[in-house]
Amino acid sequence: QVQLMESGGGLVQPGGSLRLSCATSGMIFTFNDMAMGWYRQAPGKQRELVARITGQGSTNYADSVTGRFTISRDNAKNTVSLQMNSLKPEDTAVYYCNADGWSRGSYRDYWGQGTQVTVSS
C-alpha cells in the first residue's frame, strides 16, 4: 500500500520558518517518474497548489509563496521537502503531500493525510 507521510508541521510565529517533509513507502511506482507537490487547504477554502517539483527538478510555485518557500526532492531517499520562510498568518492551513504522474504503465495520483501549519502570535 502506497503511503505518503508528512511531518514537520506545527505552530510558528509570523516571520518564522518551518520545514515540511514527505516520506514515501510501499511504492509501486518509480519515484523519479513522479511529480511531487505540496498543496494546502485552509478552513472554508479549496485545496490549492503551493509548490510542485518534477522528477527532473523543474519547480513551480503559487504566487503567494514565491520567494519565501522552496521545494526540493531527494530521489535517492524518495522524499520531498518544503522549506517555508517568512511565514504569514495566511499560510495557516493543512498541508498535503502529493505524488502524481505516469509510472510503470499507469497514471498514479497519491495523497498524504496532511500536516497542520499554524502561523500565529
Short mmCIF file of C-alpha atoms in Angstrom, two decimals:
data_model
loop_
_atom_site.label_atom_id
_atom_site.label_comp_id
_atom_site.label_asym_id
_atom_site.label_seq_id
_atom_site.Cartn_x
_atom_site.Cartn_y
_atom_site.Cartn_z
CA GLN A 1 0.00 0.00 0.00
CA VAL A 2 1.41 3.33 -1.05
CA GLN A 3 1.76 5.82 1.76
CA LEU A 4 2.86 9.43 1.78
CA MET A 5 3.70 10.61 5.30
CA GLU A 6 4.06 14.30 6.05
CA SER A 7 5.92 15.66 9.05
CA GLY A 8 7.22 18.97 10.32
CA GLY A 9 4.04 20.95 10.82
CA GLY A 10 3.29 22.93 13.94
CA LEU A 11 2.74 26.34 15.45
CA VAL A 12 5.08 29.16 14.49
CA GLN A 13 5.06 32.92 14.93
CA PRO A 14 4.74 35.25 11.96
CA GLY A 15 8.09 35.67 10.28
CA GLY A 16 9.23 32.26 11.43
CA SER A 17 10.22 29.16 9.48
CA LEU A 18 9.16 25.55 9.21
CA ARG A 19 10.37 22.66 7.12
CA LEU A 20 7.88 20.05 5.96
CA SER A 21 8.97 16.63 4.83
CA CYS A 22 7.16 13.87 2.98
CA ALA A 23 8.37 10.30 3.01
CA THR A 24 7.02 7.60 0.75
CA SER A 25 6.57 3.91 1.41
CA GLY A 26 5.03 0.91 -0.24
CA MET A 27 5.84 2.40 -3.60
CA ILE A 28 4.56 0.68 -6.71
CA PHE A 29 5.93 3.44 -8.84
CA THR A 30 9.36 4.78 -9.75
CA PHE A 31 9.89 7.86 -7.63
CA ASN A 32 11.78 9.73 -10.33
CA ASP A 33 8.77 9.36 -12.67
CA MET A 34 6.52 11.28 -10.33
CA ALA A 35 5.99 14.95 -9.84
CA MET A 36 5.85 15.74 -6.14
CA GLY A 37 3.77 18.57 -4.82
CA TRP A 38 2.67 20.36 -1.72
CA TYR A 39 -0.90 21.59 -1.50
CA ARG A 40 -2.73 23.33 1.30
CA GLN A 41 -6.27 23.82 2.44
CA ALA A 42 -7.35 26.49 4.85
CA PRO A 43 -10.71 26.32 6.66
CA GLY A 44 -13.55 27.19 4.31
CA LYS A 45 -11.28 27.31 1.28
CA GLN A 46 -10.45 25.00 -1.58
CA ARG A 47 -7.26 23.00 -1.67
CA GLU A 48 -4.61 24.90 -3.61
CA LEU A 49 -1.21 24.15 -5.06
CA VAL A 50 1.67 25.56 -3.06
CA ALA A 51 4.68 24.14 -4.90
CA ARG A 52 5.48 21.31 -7.26
CA ILE A 53 8.66 19.68 -8.50
CA THR A 54 9.07 17.25 -11.39
CA GLY A 55 11.32 14.24 -11.37
CA GLN A 56 13.83 16.27 -13.35
CA GLY A 57 13.80 19.07 -10.80
CA SER A 58 11.66 21.70 -12.51
CA THR A 59 9.65 23.69 -10.00
CA ASN A 60 6.64 25.93 -9.89
CA TYR A 61 5.15 27.89 -7.02
CA ALA A 62 1.98 29.69 -6.13
CA ASP A 63 2.44 33.43 -6.46
CA SER A 64 1.67 33.86 -2.77
CA VAL A 65 4.70 31.83 -1.68
CA THR A 66 7.25 32.65 -4.37
CA GLY A 67 10.44 33.87 -2.79
CA ARG A 68 9.51 32.52 0.64
CA PHE A 69 9.05 28.76 0.10
CA THR A 70 11.42 26.29 -1.52
CA ILE A 71 10.53 22.79 -2.62
CA SER A 72 13.20 20.11 -3.02
CA ARG A 73 13.37 16.38 -3.52
CA ASP A 74 15.84 13.63 -2.79
CA ASN A 75 15.39 10.94 -5.40
CA ALA A 76 17.78 8.62 -3.58
CA LYS A 77 15.70 8.75 -0.39
CA ASN A 78 12.30 9.11 -2.11
CA THR A 79 11.45 12.20 -0.12
CA VAL A 80 10.29 15.72 -0.83
CA SER A 81 10.59 18.75 1.42
CA LEU A 82 9.15 22.23 1.65
CA GLN A 83 11.20 24.92 3.35
CA MET A 84 8.89 27.71 4.45
CA ASN A 85 10.38 31.04 5.50
CA SER A 86 8.86 34.39 6.42
CA LEU A 87 5.62 32.69 7.33
CA LYS A 88 2.43 34.72 7.46
CA PRO A 89 -0.86 34.08 9.22
CA GLU A 90 -2.44 33.48 5.83
CA ASP A 91 -0.15 30.48 5.38
CA THR A 92 -2.13 28.71 8.10
CA ALA A 93 -3.60 25.55 6.61
CA VAL A 94 -3.36 21.80 6.45
CA TYR A 95 -0.51 20.97 4.08
CA TYR A 96 -0.74 17.85 1.94
CA CYS A 97 1.93 15.96 0.05
CA ASN A 98 1.02 14.69 -3.41
CA ALA A 99 2.66 12.39 -5.91
CA ASP A 100 1.34 12.18 -9.45
CA GLY A 101 2.48 11.04 -12.85
CA TRP A 102 2.86 8.17 -15.27
CA SER A 103 4.92 5.32 -13.95
CA ARG A 104 5.18 1.67 -14.87
CA GLY A 105 2.43 1.98 -17.46
CA SER A 106 -0.21 3.69 -15.33
CA TYR A 107 -1.19 7.17 -14.25
CA ARG A 108 -0.89 7.44 -10.47
CA ASP A 109 -2.05 10.06 -8.01
CA TYR A 110 -1.44 9.72 -4.27
CA TRP A 111 -2.07 11.96 -1.27
CA GLY A 112 -0.81 12.11 2.26
CA GLN A 113 -3.01 12.66 5.30
CA GLY A 114 -1.84 16.22 5.82
CA THR A 115 0.01 18.15 8.50
CA GLN A 116 -1.27 21.27 10.23
CA VAL A 117 0.67 24.51 9.95
CA THR A 118 -0.49 27.36 12.15
CA VAL A 119 1.10 30.80 11.95
CA SER A 120 0.05 32.91 14.88
CA SER A 121 1.47 35.16 17.56
#
